MMTF fields as JSON, N, C-alpha, C and O atoms, coordinates in Angstrom:
{
  "mmtfVersion": "1.0.0",
  "mmtfProducer": "UNKNOWN",
  "numBonds": 575,
  "numAtoms": 576,
  "numGroups": 144,
  "numChains": 1,
  "numModels": 1,
  "chainsPerModel": [1],
  "groupsPerChain": [144],
  "chainIdList": ["A"],
  "bondAtomList": [4, 2, 8, 6, 12, 10, 16, 14, 20, 18, 24, 22, 28, 26, 32, 30, 36, 34, 40, 38, 44, 42, 48, 46, 52, 50, 56, 54, 60, 58, 64, 62, 68, 66, 72, 70, 76, 74, 80, 78, 84, 82, 88, 86, 92, 90, 96, 94, 100, 98, 104, 102, 108, 106, 112, 110, 116, 114, 120, 118, 124, 122, 128, 126, 132, 130, 136, 134, 140, 138, 144, 142, 148, 146, 152, 150, 156, 154, 160, 158, 164, 162, 168, 166, 172, 170, 176, 174, 180, 178, 184, 182, 188, 186, 192, 190, 196, 194, 200, 198, 204, 202, 208, 206, 212, 210, 216, 214, 220, 218, 224, 222, 228, 226, 232, 230, 236, 234, 240, 238, 244, 242, 248, 246, 252, 250, 256, 254, 260, 258, 264, 262, 268, 266, 272, 270, 276, 274, 280, 278, 284, 282, 288, 286, 292, 290, 296, 294, 300, 298, 304, 302, 308, 306, 312, 310, 316, 314, 320, 318, 324, 322, 328, 326, 332, 330, 336, 334, 340, 338, 344, 342, 348, 346, 352, 350, 356, 354, 360, 358, 364, 362, 368, 366, 372, 370, 376, 374, 380, 378, 384, 382, 388, 386, 392, 390, 396, 394, 400, 398, 404, 402, 408, 406, 412, 410, 416, 414, 420, 418, 424, 422, 428, 426, 432, 430, 436, 434, 440, 438, 444, 442, 448, 446, 452, 450, 456, 454, 460, 458, 464, 462, 468, 466, 472, 470, 476, 474, 480, 478, 484, 482, 488, 486, 492, 490, 496, 494, 500, 498, 504, 502, 508, 506, 512, 510, 516, 514, 520, 518, 524, 522, 528, 526, 532, 530, 536, 534, 540, 538, 544, 542, 548, 546, 552, 550, 556, 554, 560, 558, 564, 562, 568, 566, 572, 570],
  "bondOrderList": [1, 1, 1, 1, 1, 1, 1, 1, 1, 1, 1, 1, 1, 1, 1, 1, 1, 1, 1, 1, 1, 1, 1, 1, 1, 1, 1, 1, 1, 1, 1, 1, 1, 1, 1, 1, 1, 1, 1, 1, 1, 1, 1, 1, 1, 1, 1, 1, 1, 1, 1, 1, 1, 1, 1, 1, 1, 1, 1, 1, 1, 1, 1, 1, 1, 1, 1, 1, 1, 1, 1, 1, 1, 1, 1, 1, 1, 1, 1, 1, 1, 1, 1, 1, 1, 1, 1, 1, 1, 1, 1, 1, 1, 1, 1, 1, 1, 1, 1, 1, 1, 1, 1, 1, 1, 1, 1, 1, 1, 1, 1, 1, 1, 1, 1, 1, 1, 1, 1, 1, 1, 1, 1, 1, 1, 1, 1, 1, 1, 1, 1, 1, 1, 1, 1, 1, 1, 1, 1, 1, 1, 1, 1],
  "groupList": [{"groupName": "MET", "atomNameList": ["N", "CA", "C", "O"], "elementList": ["N", "C", "C", "O"], "formalChargeList": [0, 0, 0, 0], "bondAtomList": [1, 0, 2, 1, 3, 2], "bondOrderList": [1, 1, 2], "singleLetterCode": "M", "chemCompType": "L-PEPTIDE LINKING"}, {"groupName": "ASN", "atomNameList": ["N", "CA", "C", "O"], "elementList": ["N", "C", "C", "O"], "formalChargeList": [0, 0, 0, 0], "bondAtomList": [1, 0, 2, 1, 3, 2], "bondOrderList": [1, 1, 2], "singleLetterCode": "N", "chemCompType": "L-PEPTIDE LINKING"}, {"groupName": "VAL", "atomNameList": ["N", "CA", "C", "O"], "elementList": ["N", "C", "C", "O"], "formalChargeList": [0, 0, 0, 0], "bondAtomList": [1, 0, 2, 1, 3, 2], "bondOrderList": [1, 1, 2], "singleLetterCode": "V", "chemCompType": "L-PEPTIDE LINKING"}, {"groupName": "THR", "atomNameList": ["N", "CA", "C", "O"], "elementList": ["N", "C", "C", "O"], "formalChargeList": [0, 0, 0, 0], "bondAtomList": [1, 0, 2, 1, 3, 2], "bondOrderList": [1, 1, 2], "singleLetterCode": "T", "chemCompType": "L-PEPTIDE LINKING"}, {"groupName": "ARG", "atomNameList": ["N", "CA", "C", "O"], "elementList": ["N", "C", "C", "O"], "formalChargeList": [0, 0, 0, 0], "bondAtomList": [1, 0, 2, 1, 3, 2], "bondOrderList": [1, 1, 2], "singleLetterCode": "R", "chemCompType": "L-PEPTIDE LINKING"}, {"groupName": "ILE", "atomNameList": ["N", "CA", "C", "O"], "elementList": ["N", "C", "C", "O"], "formalChargeList": [0, 0, 0, 0], "bondAtomList": [1, 0, 2, 1, 3, 2], "bondOrderList": [1, 1, 2], "singleLetterCode": "I", "chemCompType": "L-PEPTIDE LINKING"}, {"groupName": "LYS", "atomNameList": ["N", "CA", "C", "O"], "elementList": ["N", "C", "C", "O"], "formalChargeList": [0, 0, 0, 0], "bondAtomList": [1, 0, 2, 1, 3, 2], "bondOrderList": [1, 1, 2], "singleLetterCode": "K", "chemCompType": "L-PEPTIDE LINKING"}, {"groupName": "GLN", "atomNameList": ["N", "CA", "C", "O"], "elementList": ["N", "C", "C", "O"], "formalChargeList": [0, 0, 0, 0], "bondAtomList": [1, 0, 2, 1, 3, 2], "bondOrderList": [1, 1, 2], "singleLetterCode": "Q", "chemCompType": "L-PEPTIDE LINKING"}, {"groupName": "SER", "atomNameList": ["N", "CA", "C", "O"], "elementList": ["N", "C", "C", "O"], "formalChargeList": [0, 0, 0, 0], "bondAtomList": [1, 0, 2, 1, 3, 2], "bondOrderList": [1, 1, 2], "singleLetterCode": "S", "chemCompType": "L-PEPTIDE LINKING"}, {"groupName": "GLU", "atomNameList": ["N", "CA", "C", "O"], "elementList": ["N", "C", "C", "O"], "formalChargeList": [0, 0, 0, 0], "bondAtomList": [1, 0, 2, 1, 3, 2], "bondOrderList": [1, 1, 2], "singleLetterCode": "E", "chemCompType": "L-PEPTIDE LINKING"}, {"groupName": "TRP", "atomNameList": ["N", "CA", "C", "O"], "elementList": ["N", "C", "C", "O"], "formalChargeList": [0, 0, 0, 0], "bondAtomList": [1, 0, 2, 1, 3, 2], "bondOrderList": [1, 1, 2], "singleLetterCode": "W", "chemCompType": "L-PEPTIDE LINKING"}, {"groupName": "PHE", "atomNameList": ["N", "CA", "C", "O"], "elementList": ["N", "C", "C", "O"], "formalChargeList": [0, 0, 0, 0], "bondAtomList": [1, 0, 2, 1, 3, 2], "bondOrderList": [1, 1, 2], "singleLetterCode": "F", "chemCompType": "L-PEPTIDE LINKING"}, {"groupName": "LEU", "atomNameList": ["N", "CA", "C", "O"], "elementList": ["N", "C", "C", "O"], "formalChargeList": [0, 0, 0, 0], "bondAtomList": [1, 0, 2, 1, 3, 2], "bondOrderList": [1, 1, 2], "singleLetterCode": "L", "chemCompType": "L-PEPTIDE LINKING"}, {"groupName": "ASP", "atomNameList": ["N", "CA", "C", "O"], "elementList": ["N", "C", "C", "O"], "formalChargeList": [0, 0, 0, 0], "bondAtomList": [1, 0, 2, 1, 3, 2], "bondOrderList": [1, 1, 2], "singleLetterCode": "D", "chemCompType": "L-PEPTIDE LINKING"}, {"groupName": "ALA", "atomNameList": ["N", "CA", "C", "O"], "elementList": ["N", "C", "C", "O"], "formalChargeList": [0, 0, 0, 0], "bondAtomList": [1, 0, 2, 1, 3, 2], "bondOrderList": [1, 1, 2], "singleLetterCode": "A", "chemCompType": "L-PEPTIDE LINKING"}, {"groupName": "GLY", "atomNameList": ["N", "CA", "C", "O"], "elementList": ["N", "C", "C", "O"], "formalChargeList": [0, 0, 0, 0], "bondAtomList": [1, 0, 2, 1, 3, 2], "bondOrderList": [1, 1, 2], "singleLetterCode": "G", "chemCompType": "PEPTIDE LINKING"}, {"groupName": "HIS", "atomNameList": ["N", "CA", "C", "O"], "elementList": ["N", "C", "C", "O"], "formalChargeList": [0, 0, 0, 0], "bondAtomList": [1, 0, 2, 1, 3, 2], "bondOrderList": [1, 1, 2], "singleLetterCode": "H", "chemCompType": "L-PEPTIDE LINKING"}, {"groupName": "PRO", "atomNameList": ["N", "CA", "C", "O"], "elementList": ["N", "C", "C", "O"], "formalChargeList": [0, 0, 0, 0], "bondAtomList": [1, 0, 2, 1, 3, 2], "bondOrderList": [1, 1, 2], "singleLetterCode": "P", "chemCompType": "L-PEPTIDE LINKING"}, {"groupName": "TYR", "atomNameList": ["N", "CA", "C", "O"], "elementList": ["N", "C", "C", "O"], "formalChargeList": [0, 0, 0, 0], "bondAtomList": [1, 0, 2, 1, 3, 2], "bondOrderList": [1, 1, 2], "singleLetterCode": "Y", "chemCompType": "L-PEPTIDE LINKING"}],
  "groupTypeList": [0, 0, 1, 2, 3, 4, 5, 6, 7, 8, 7, 5, 9, 9, 4, 10, 11, 12, 5, 13, 14, 8, 1, 6, 4, 12, 15, 2, 12, 8, 3, 0, 5, 14, 16, 5, 12, 7, 16, 6, 1, 13, 17, 11, 18, 4, 4, 1, 12, 5, 17, 4, 16, 6, 2, 5, 2, 5, 1, 3, 13, 6, 12, 13, 5, 3, 17, 6, 4, 14, 12, 8, 6, 18, 18, 6, 8, 18, 8, 15, 18, 17, 15, 15, 12, 4, 11, 5, 8, 12, 6, 9, 7, 0, 6, 6, 13, 8, 3, 6, 2, 2, 0, 6, 14, 2, 6, 15, 0, 12, 17, 6, 1, 6, 4, 8, 4, 9, 0, 12, 14, 1, 12, 18, 5, 18, 4, 3, 8, 13, 16, 17, 16, 6, 14, 7, 13, 8, 12, 3, 2, 6, 5, 15],
  "groupIdList": [1, 2, 3, 4, 5, 6, 7, 8, 9, 10, 11, 12, 13, 14, 15, 16, 17, 18, 19, 20, 21, 22, 23, 24, 25, 26, 27, 28, 29, 30, 31, 32, 33, 34, 35, 36, 37, 38, 39, 40, 41, 42, 43, 44, 45, 46, 47, 48, 49, 50, 51, 52, 53, 54, 55, 56, 57, 58, 59, 60, 61, 62, 63, 64, 65, 66, 67, 68, 69, 70, 71, 72, 73, 74, 75, 76, 77, 78, 79, 80, 81, 82, 83, 84, 85, 86, 87, 88, 89, 90, 91, 92, 93, 94, 95, 96, 97, 98, 99, 100, 101, 102, 103, 104, 105, 106, 107, 108, 109, 110, 111, 112, 113, 114, 115, 116, 117, 118, 119, 120, 121, 122, 123, 124, 125, 126, 127, 128, 129, 130, 131, 132, 133, 134, 135, 136, 137, 138, 139, 140, 141, 142, 143, 144],
  "secStructList": [7, 7, 7, 7, 7, 7, 7, 7, 1, 1, 1, 7, 7, 7, 3, 3, 7, 7, 5, 7, 7, 6, 6, 7, 7, 1, 1, 1, 2, 2, 2, 2, 6, 6, 6, 6, 6, 1, 7, 6, 6, 1, 1, 1, 7, 7, 6, 6, 1, 7, 7, 7, 3, 3, 3, 3, 3, 7, 7, 7, 6, 6, 7, 7, 7, 7, 6, 6, 2, 2, 2, 2, 7, 7, 7, 3, 3, 3, 7, 1, 1, 6, 6, 7, 3, 3, 3, 7, 7, 2, 2, 2, 2, 2, 2, 2, 7, 2, 2, 2, 2, 2, 2, 2, 2, 2, 2, 6, 6, 1, 7, 1, 1, 1, 6, 6, 6, 6, 4, 4, 4, 4, 3, 3, 3, 7, 1, 1, 1, 7, 7, 1, 7, 1, 1, 1, 7, 7, 7, 7, 7, 7, 7, 7],
  "xCoordList": [21.602, 20.418, 19.801, 19.371, 19.393, 18.232, 16.944, 16.528, 16.243, 14.579, 13.589, 13.239, 13.444, 13.112, 11.268, 10.568, 11.121, 9.478, 8.676, 8.57, 8.3, 7.169, 5.745, 4.999, 5.513, 4.269, 3.604, 3.91, 2.597, 1.095, 0.594, 0.577, -0.617, -1.326, -2.712, -3.718, -2.447, -4.302, -3.757, -4.359, -2.451, -1.824, -1.507, -0.969, -1.801, -1.953, -2.944, -3.974, -2.735, -3.855, -4.052, -3.026, -5.451, -6.226, -5.94, -6.38, -4.917, -4.561, -4.407, -3.426, -5.486, -5.272, -4.453, -4.272, -3.698, -3.734, -3.434, -2.729, -3.99, -4.155, -3.346, -2.647, -3.072, -1.419, -2.486, -3.653, -1.806, -2.038, -1.231, -0.55, -1.186, -0.479, -0.215, 0.692, -1.277, -0.745, 0.418, 0.677, 1.049, 2.417, 3.536, 4.605, 3.536, 3.961, 4.474, 3.766, 6.186, 6.188, 5.639, 5.136, 5.777, 4.734, 5.948, 5.63, 7.41, 8.408, 8.299, 8.203, 8.347, 8.623, 6.99, 6.876, 6.111, 4.619, 4.505, 4.282, 4.702, 4.601, 5.425, 5.342, 6.302, 7.476, 7.217, 7.611, 6.509, 6.001, 4.306, 4.021, 3.819, 3.027, 3.271, 2.249, 4.627, 4.137, 5.322, 5.583, 5.778, 6.284, 5.497, 5.955, 4.048, 3.415, 2.221, 1.61, 1.857, 1.672, 1.876, 1.144, 3.198, 4.536, 4.59, 5.092, 4.046, 4.375, 5.983, 6.483, 6.654, 8.04, 8.347, 9.484, 7.054, 7.476, 7.049, 7.485, 6.575, 6.458, 7.783, 8.56, 8.025, 8.928, 9.204, 10.313, 7.985, 8.172, 6.966, 5.775, 8.273, 7.386, 7.83, 8.981, 7.225, 7.061, 6.426, 5.238, 7.291, 6.906, 5.735, 5.059, 5.715, 4.893, 3.132, 2.406, 3.122, 1.936, 0.845, 1.408, -0.701, -1.256, -1.33, -1.461, -1.246, -0.863, -2.225, -3.373, -1.946, -3.925, -3.653, -4.08, -2.802, -2.697, -3.307, -3.031, -4.133, -4.552, -4.505, -4.744, -4.092, -3.724, -5.024, -5.526, -5.346, -5.624, -5.227, -4.641, -5.694, -4.25, -5.252, -5.786, -5.617, -6.098, -5.874, -4.749, -6.597, -5.698, -4.43, -3.267, -5.373, -4.249, -3.656, -2.638, -5.297, -4.904, -3.806, -3.662, -3.408, -2.528, -0.938, 0.035, -0.908, 0.959, 1.723, 1.19, 2.768, 3.898, 4.527, 5.39, 3.973, 5.088, 5.489, 4.647, 7.193, 7.828, 7.256, 6.933, 6.98, 6.291, 7.147, 6.639, 8.534, 9.633, 8.621, 7.724, 8.906, 8.286, 6.759, 6.272, 6.144, 4.659, 4.068, 2.891, 5.344, 5.602, 6.305, 6.234, 7.243, 8.156, 7.686, 7.866, 6.916, 6.384, 5.513, 4.488, 5.142, 4.366, 3.377, 4.002, 2.429, 1.674, 1.612, 1.559, 1.649, 1.05, -0.099, 0.008, -1.159, -1.962, -2.082, -1.339, -2.781, -2.49, -3.974, -4.349, -4.643, -6.492, -6.259, -6.957, -5.285, -5.082, -5.092, -4.57, -5.531, -5.613, -4.398, -3.515, -4.437, -3.469, -3.475, -4.513, -2.242, -2.264, -3.487, -4.173, -3.379, -3.911, -3.79, -4.467, -1.853, -0.989, -1.779, -2.269, -1.725, -1.808, -1.346, -1.34, -0.566, -0.166, -0.531, -0.886, -0.706, -1.436, -0.558, -0.689, 0.58, 1.65, 0.765, -0.402, 1.832, 1.372, 0.378, -0.268, 0.532, -0.13, -1.429, -2.009, -1.96, -2.876, -3.969, -5.154, -2.56, -2.913, -3.86, -4.737, -3.419, -3.587, -4.857, -5.613, -5.212, -6.179, -7.643, -8.794, -7.092, -8.409, -8.766, -9.862, -7.388, -7.668, -5.967, -4.895, -6.22, -4.722, -4.576, -3.513, -5.946, -5.405, -4.78, -4.135, -5.227, -4.255, -3.039, -2.431, -2.437, -0.895, -0.191, 0.972, -0.93, -0.66, -0.365, 0.717, -1.793, -2.192, -0.662, 0.276, -0.64, 0.674, 2.038, 2.924, 1.842, 3.634, 3.398, 3.795, 2.854, 2.445, 2.745, 3.898, 2.367, 2.324, 3.496, 3.821, 3.911, 5.845, 6.247, 6.443, 6.451, 7.628, 6.898, 7.74, 5.335, 5.353, 6.11, 6.605, 6.37, 6.587, 5.528, 4.32, 6.392, 5.522, 5.372, 5.913, 4.306, 3.568, 2.77, 2.757, 1.757, 0.652, 0.229, -0.825, 1.116, 0.733, 0.724, 1.296, 0.498, 0.578, -0.373, -0.346, -1.289, -3.281, -3.72, -4.565, -3.15, -3.604, -3.174, -4.05, -2.203, -1.639, -2.369, -2.677, -2.721, -3.71, -4.796, -5.537, -5.36, -6.458, -6.864, -8.052, -5.872, -6.267, -5.201, -4.402, -5.02, -4.559, -6.423, -7.323, -6.354, -7.713, -7.516, -7.356, -7.575, -7.156, -8.403, -9.509, -8.094, -9.042, -8.509, -7.403, -9.411, -8.936, -8.823, -7.809, -9.838, -9.785, -9.835, -9.42, -10.081, -10.172, -11.572, -11.546, -12.289, -13.257, -13.38, -13.866, -13.167, -13.655, -14.66, -14.985, -15.096, -15.729, -15.256, -15.746, -14.377, -13.468, -13.124, -11.949, -14.01, -13.603, -14.029, -13.768, -14.953, -15.441, -14.177, -13.882, -13.006, -11.788, -11.137, -10.859, -10.888, -9.482, -8.027, -7.067, -8.131, -6.891, -5.294, -5.353, -4.511, -3.11, -2.367, -1.395, -2.285, -1.947, -0.376, 0.239, 0.138, 1.314, 1.73, 1.053, 2.864, 3.561, 4.958, 5.942, 4.726, 5.729, 7.321, 7.416, 8.168, 9.139, 8.694, 9.494],
  "yCoordList": [31.705, 30.595, 29.942, 30.125, 28.597, 28.306, 28.243, 28.17, 28.276, 28.16, 26.686, 25.56, 27.736, 26.373, 26.836, 27.849, 25.294, 25.269, 24.331, 23.135, 25.504, 25.161, 25.01, 25.841, 23.293, 22.972, 23.288, 23.029, 23.916, 23.824, 23.238, 22.495, 23.127, 22.389, 22.478, 21.774, 23.166, 22.977, 22.647, 22.692, 22.329, 21.974, 20.652, 20.095, 19.912, 18.537, 18.046, 18.482, 16.694, 15.835, 14.965, 14.456, 14.204, 12.824, 12.167, 12.348, 11.226, 9.899, 8.932, 8.707, 7.672, 6.064, 5.399, 5.542, 4.325, 3.152, 2.199, 1.976, 1.184, -0.587, -1.403, -1.507, -2.36, -3.058, -4.624, -4.805, -5.304, -6.331, -7.444, -8.223, -7.596, -8.405, -9.85, -10.386, -10.792, -11.77, -12.716, -12.723, -13.439, -13.654, -12.56, -12.752, -11.481, -10.708, -10.983, -11.542, -10.701, -11.054, -9.817, -8.992, -9.656, -8.327, -7.301, -6.35, -7.623, -6.701, -5.576, -4.349, -6.326, -5.429, -4.587, -3.425, -5.176, -4.758, -3.739, -2.622, -4.152, -2.755, -1.326, -0.404, -1.402, -0.415, 0.526, 1.689, -0.133, -0.145, 1.282, 2.437, 0.486, 1.044, 1.715, 1.963, 2.601, 3.398, 4.577, 5.77, 3.696, 4.977, 6.053, 7.133, 5.41, 5.705, 6.54, 7.247, 6.486, 7.422, 8.379, 9.064, 8.257, 9.583, 10.529, 11.651, 9.902, 11.005, 10.899, 11.425, 9.946, 9.715, 9.354, 9.01, 9.422, 9.198, 10.255, 10.355, 10.877, 12.448, 13.086, 12.942, 13.931, 15.111, 15.798, 15.766, 16.613, 17.913, 17.23, 17.16, 16.366, 15.97, 16.917, 17.351, 17.174, 17.919, 17.411, 17.129, 17.359, 16.566, 17.407, 17.127, 18.216, 19.289, 19.864, 20.856, 18.542, 19.311, 17.583, 16.686, 17.538, 16.943, 15.571, 15.968, 14.378, 13.019, 13.153, 13.107, 13.277, 12.62, 12.016, 12.493, 10.6, 9.72, 8.639, 8.295, 8.0, 6.574, 5.355, 5.244, 4.199, 3.109, 1.999, 2.195, 1.308, 0.022, -0.73, -0.647, -2.018, -3.289, -4.324, -4.399, -5.282, -6.493, -7.592, -7.756, -8.859, -9.91, -10.276, -10.618, -9.992, -10.035, -11.765, -12.361, -12.058, -13.553, -14.86, -16.062, -14.31, -14.948, -14.406, -14.777, -13.658, -13.171, -14.246, -15.059, -14.142, -14.779, -14.65, -13.796, -15.72, -15.933, -17.331, -18.228, -17.668, -18.912, -19.316, -18.49, -21.086, -21.54, -21.375, -21.426, -21.172, -20.663, -19.433, -19.41, -18.918, -16.962, -17.218, -16.584, -18.168, -17.672, -18.76, -19.01, -19.238, -20.094, -19.394, -19.433, -18.529, -17.794, -16.407, -16.062, -15.51, -14.331, -14.031, -14.072, -13.615, -13.323, -12.203, -11.143, -12.06, -10.018, -10.5, -11.56, -9.332, -9.268, -8.272, -7.229, -8.293, -7.331, -7.323, -8.156, -6.699, -6.257, -5.812, -4.687, -6.443, -6.029, -4.774, -3.761, -4.95, -3.848, -4.801, -4.283, -5.907, -6.555, -7.462, -7.9, -7.603, -8.672, -10.488, -11.03, -10.959, -12.081, -11.709, -12.535, -10.2, -10.07, -10.012, -9.716, -10.67, -10.353, -11.795, -12.85, -11.542, -12.098, -12.075, -11.02, -13.389, -14.097, -14.381, -15.502, -14.372, -15.22, -14.889, -13.815, -16.093, -16.298, -15.78, -15.74, -15.548, -14.667, -15.609, -15.104, -17.2, -17.708, -18.013, -18.788, -17.604, -17.629, -16.66, -16.766, -15.229, -14.352, -13.913, -13.049, -14.753, -14.658, -15.618, -15.302, -16.455, -17.527, -16.582, -16.736, -15.708, -14.776, -13.439, -13.326, -12.253, -11.345, -11.278, -10.919, -11.678, -10.693, -9.478, -8.859, -8.955, -7.036, -6.314, -5.265, -7.357, -6.784, -6.624, -5.627, -7.809, -7.796, -7.124, -6.745, -6.967, -6.142, -4.323, -3.761, -3.869, -2.851, -2.693, -1.987, -3.249, -3.414, -3.102, -2.29, -4.142, -3.892, -2.584, -1.922, -1.528, -0.314, -0.001, 0.401, 0.152, 1.101, 1.449, 2.334, 0.411, 0.111, 1.028, 2.143, 0.777, 1.534, 3.169, 4.041, 3.784, 4.939, 5.951, 5.413, 6.863, 7.67, 7.806, 7.825, 7.937, 7.539, 9.516, 10.074, 10.032, 11.468, 11.919, 11.649, 12.713, 12.681, 12.534, 12.064, 12.953, 12.406, 11.393, 11.06, 10.031, 8.981, 7.714, 6.495, 8.789, 8.8, 9.162, 8.498, 10.248, 10.511, 9.52, 9.087, 9.191, 8.242, 6.939, 6.129, 6.685, 5.154, 5.395, 4.413, 6.595, 6.717, 6.572, 6.312, 6.72, 6.703, 5.639, 5.744, 4.566, 3.142, 2.215, 2.551, 1.168, 0.518, -1.114, -1.603, -1.822, -2.619, -3.931, -3.943, -4.779, -6.055, -7.484, -7.746, -8.348, -9.774, -10.362, -10.725, -10.35, -10.622, -9.512, -8.374, -9.665, -9.239, -7.863, -7.036, -8.022, -7.145, -6.036, -6.225, -4.999, -3.805, -3.016, -2.935, -2.373, -0.994, 0.294, 1.247, 0.436, 1.534, 1.332, 1.499, 0.993, 0.184, 1.714, 1.919, 2.902, 3.661, 4.148, 4.37, 4.523, 4.46, 4.885, 3.969, 6.164, 5.709, 5.519, 6.275, 4.426, 3.77, 3.668, 3.094, 3.938, 3.003, 2.535, 3.183, 1.106, -0.368, -0.249, 0.082, -0.521, -1.028, -2.026, -3.053, -1.985, -3.52, -3.489, -2.909, -4.54, -4.829, -6.029, -6.933, -5.714, -6.146, -7.391, -8.27],
  "zCoordList": [-14.379, -13.709, -14.128, -15.267, -13.199, -13.54, -13.162, -12.006, -14.283, -13.433, -12.691, -13.044, -11.289, -10.555, -10.567, -10.575, -10.561, -11.303, -9.641, -9.368, -8.944, -7.588, -8.098, -8.615, -7.718, -7.487, -6.32, -5.156, -6.803, -5.659, -5.748, -6.73, -4.187, -4.134, -5.165, -5.252, -5.577, -6.841, -8.495, -9.567, -8.167, -9.585, -9.468, -10.424, -8.231, -8.73, -8.719, -8.203, -9.498, -10.266, -9.691, -9.242, -9.31, -8.668, -10.022, -11.157, -9.406, -10.546, -10.219, -9.512, -10.647, -10.036, -10.747, -11.956, -9.731, -9.978, -9.673, -8.689, -10.608, -10.498, -10.457, -11.465, -9.27, -8.718, -8.994, -8.645, -9.532, -9.684, -8.646, -9.313, -7.743, -6.576, -6.747, -6.11, -7.925, -8.225, -8.77, -9.974, -7.948, -8.215, -7.765, -8.343, -6.887, -6.203, -5.263, -4.426, -4.857, -3.532, -3.105, -3.869, -1.432, -0.485, 0.175, 0.89, -0.164, 0.218, -1.42, -1.442, -2.36, -4.013, -3.922, -4.311, -3.498, -3.747, -3.148, -3.616, -1.671, -0.565, -0.626, 0.186, -1.902, -1.727, -2.917, -2.992, -3.824, -5.094, -4.382, -4.698, -3.604, -3.39, -2.673, -2.033, -2.076, -0.156, -1.689, -1.537, -2.978, -3.405, -4.432, -4.807, -4.829, -5.035, -4.525, -5.326, -3.21, -2.6, -1.673, -0.958, -1.87, -1.413, -2.742, -2.815, -3.613, -5.413, -5.959, -6.953, -4.848, -5.465, -6.731, -7.051, -7.794, -9.071, -9.582, -10.729, -9.367, -10.059, -9.973, -9.029, -11.216, -11.562, -10.422, -9.888, -9.879, -8.811, -8.119, -8.423, -6.252, -5.854, -4.434, -4.474, -3.518, -2.63, -1.174, -1.016, -0.303, 0.937, 1.625, 2.615, 1.02, 2.167, 1.284, 1.36, 0.507, -0.291, 0.355, 0.981, -0.018, 0.655, -0.825, -1.983, -0.578, -1.291, -2.18, -1.737, -3.131, -4.623, -5.434, -6.486, -5.632, -5.881, -5.372, -4.222, -6.054, -5.432, -6.175, -7.377, -5.163, -5.863, -5.411, -4.304, -5.918, -5.768, -6.433, -7.512, -5.47, -5.276, -5.048, -3.942, -6.163, -6.354, -6.459, -6.931, -6.17, -6.142, -4.937, -5.154, -3.173, -2.308, -1.989, -1.638, -2.45, -2.014, -3.165, -2.94, -3.956, -4.626, -4.334, -4.991, -3.448, -2.768, -3.614, -4.37, -3.416, -4.007, -2.505, -2.3, -1.204, -0.622, -0.082, -0.131, 0.626, 0.574, 1.701, 2.555, 1.92, 2.99, 4.538, 5.658, 4.199, 5.199, 5.715, 6.558, 5.261, 5.525, 6.081, 7.017, 5.408, 5.905, 7.482, 7.744, 8.324, 9.307, 10.517, 11.745, 9.255, 10.724, 11.33, 12.498, 10.126, 10.228, 10.987, 10.308, 12.461, 13.438, 13.292, 13.307, 13.192, 13.237, 15.326, 15.951, 15.629, 17.14, 17.511, 16.866, 18.357, 19.114, 20.053, 20.572, 20.88, 22.322, 22.829, 22.5, 23.432, 23.839, 24.531, 24.48, 25.126, 26.621, 27.96, 28.947, 28.095, 29.159, 29.715, 28.978, 30.569, 31.041, 29.941, 29.561, 29.716, 28.912, 27.37, 26.769, 27.114, 25.782, 24.577, 23.592, 25.056, 24.116, 22.628, 23.03, 21.458, 20.315, 19.505, 18.87, 18.941, 17.696, 16.69, 17.054, 15.976, 14.337, 13.092, 12.505, 12.599, 11.787, 9.916, 9.528, 9.399, 8.275, 7.015, 6.097, 7.363, 7.026, 7.319, 6.558, 8.186, 9.494, 8.834, 8.515, 8.767, 8.035, 6.927, 6.896, 6.055, 4.453, 4.444, 3.525, 5.025, 5.433, 5.682, 5.275, 6.413, 7.55, 6.481, 5.932, 6.262, 5.503, 4.675, 5.163, 3.556, 3.189, 3.094, 3.113, 2.956, 2.778, 3.986, 4.002, 5.266, 6.355, 6.226, 6.616, 5.536, 4.966, 4.22, 4.362, 3.382, 2.031, 3.221, 3.386, 3.826, 4.599, 5.671, 5.3, 6.629, 7.341, 6.804, 7.072, 5.873, 4.807, 4.382, 5.341, 3.233, 3.387, 4.371, 4.215, 5.828, 6.544, 7.483, 8.275, 7.034, 7.662, 6.933, 7.416, 5.658, 4.352, 4.528, 4.311, 4.918, 5.34, 5.988, 6.979, 5.945, 7.146, 8.036, 7.803, 9.533, 10.876, 11.596, 12.55, 10.462, 10.825, 10.375, 9.174, 10.757, 10.23, 8.286, 7.857, 7.62, 5.849, 6.093, 5.056, 6.833, 6.695, 6.853, 6.679, 7.312, 7.648, 6.332, 5.731, 5.835, 4.807, 3.773, 3.025, 3.658, 2.125, 2.5, 1.626, 4.152, 3.842, 3.739, 3.703, 3.654, 2.871, 1.675, 1.484, 0.485, -0.972, -1.002, -1.932, -0.11, -1.06, -0.75, 0.019, -1.616, -1.826, -2.173, -3.291, -0.862, -1.095, -1.614, -1.075, -2.505, -2.447, -2.672, -3.143, -2.287, -2.125, -3.63, -4.226, -3.958, -5.622, -7.121, -6.903, -7.861, -8.74, -9.184, -10.095, -8.479, -8.294, -7.675, -6.559, -7.886, -6.921, -7.682, -8.866, -6.377, -7.097, -7.345, -6.739, -8.149, -8.641, -10.107, -10.434, -11.017, -12.69, -13.642, -14.827, -12.407, -13.623, -13.566, -14.74, -12.679, -12.565, -13.986, -14.76, -14.358, -15.141, -14.933, -15.08, -14.593, -13.706, -14.494, -15.581, -14.263, -14.785, -14.556, -14.168, -14.627, -14.663, -14.712, -15.725, -13.637, -12.95, -13.285, -13.253, -13.662, -13.615, -13.186, -13.644, -11.832, -11.334, -11.15, -10.321, -11.99, -12.201, -12.515, -12.837]
}
């Protein structure tokens, strides 16, 4: 018989990951972030345990977005009032706040349950390379 190792919540270590988003495609970047937040990169992955991985994303202003995609992709928001539906293009949203673009992409790739809010709380996104988490011993993740 094979021995099965079951990991407990108390055995999960908190780890910090640093991802540089400069010259990266949004889909590839958000897929990797969602993968890390769900602990799917660990050998002892269990869906029921509370995630403890923290991800820091820097340089979101330097994302690689094609000009056609920047004009064809729209984000919508609704205020709840009649005529309150607003659309903003990806290009305009990148100028306004590029962190929301990454946040929405990652949120769409996480499971639609209570755990997704806990996972998103472990995601820290910054527009430039300056961030307040420099004291953390973070592991740099290389993407493609």
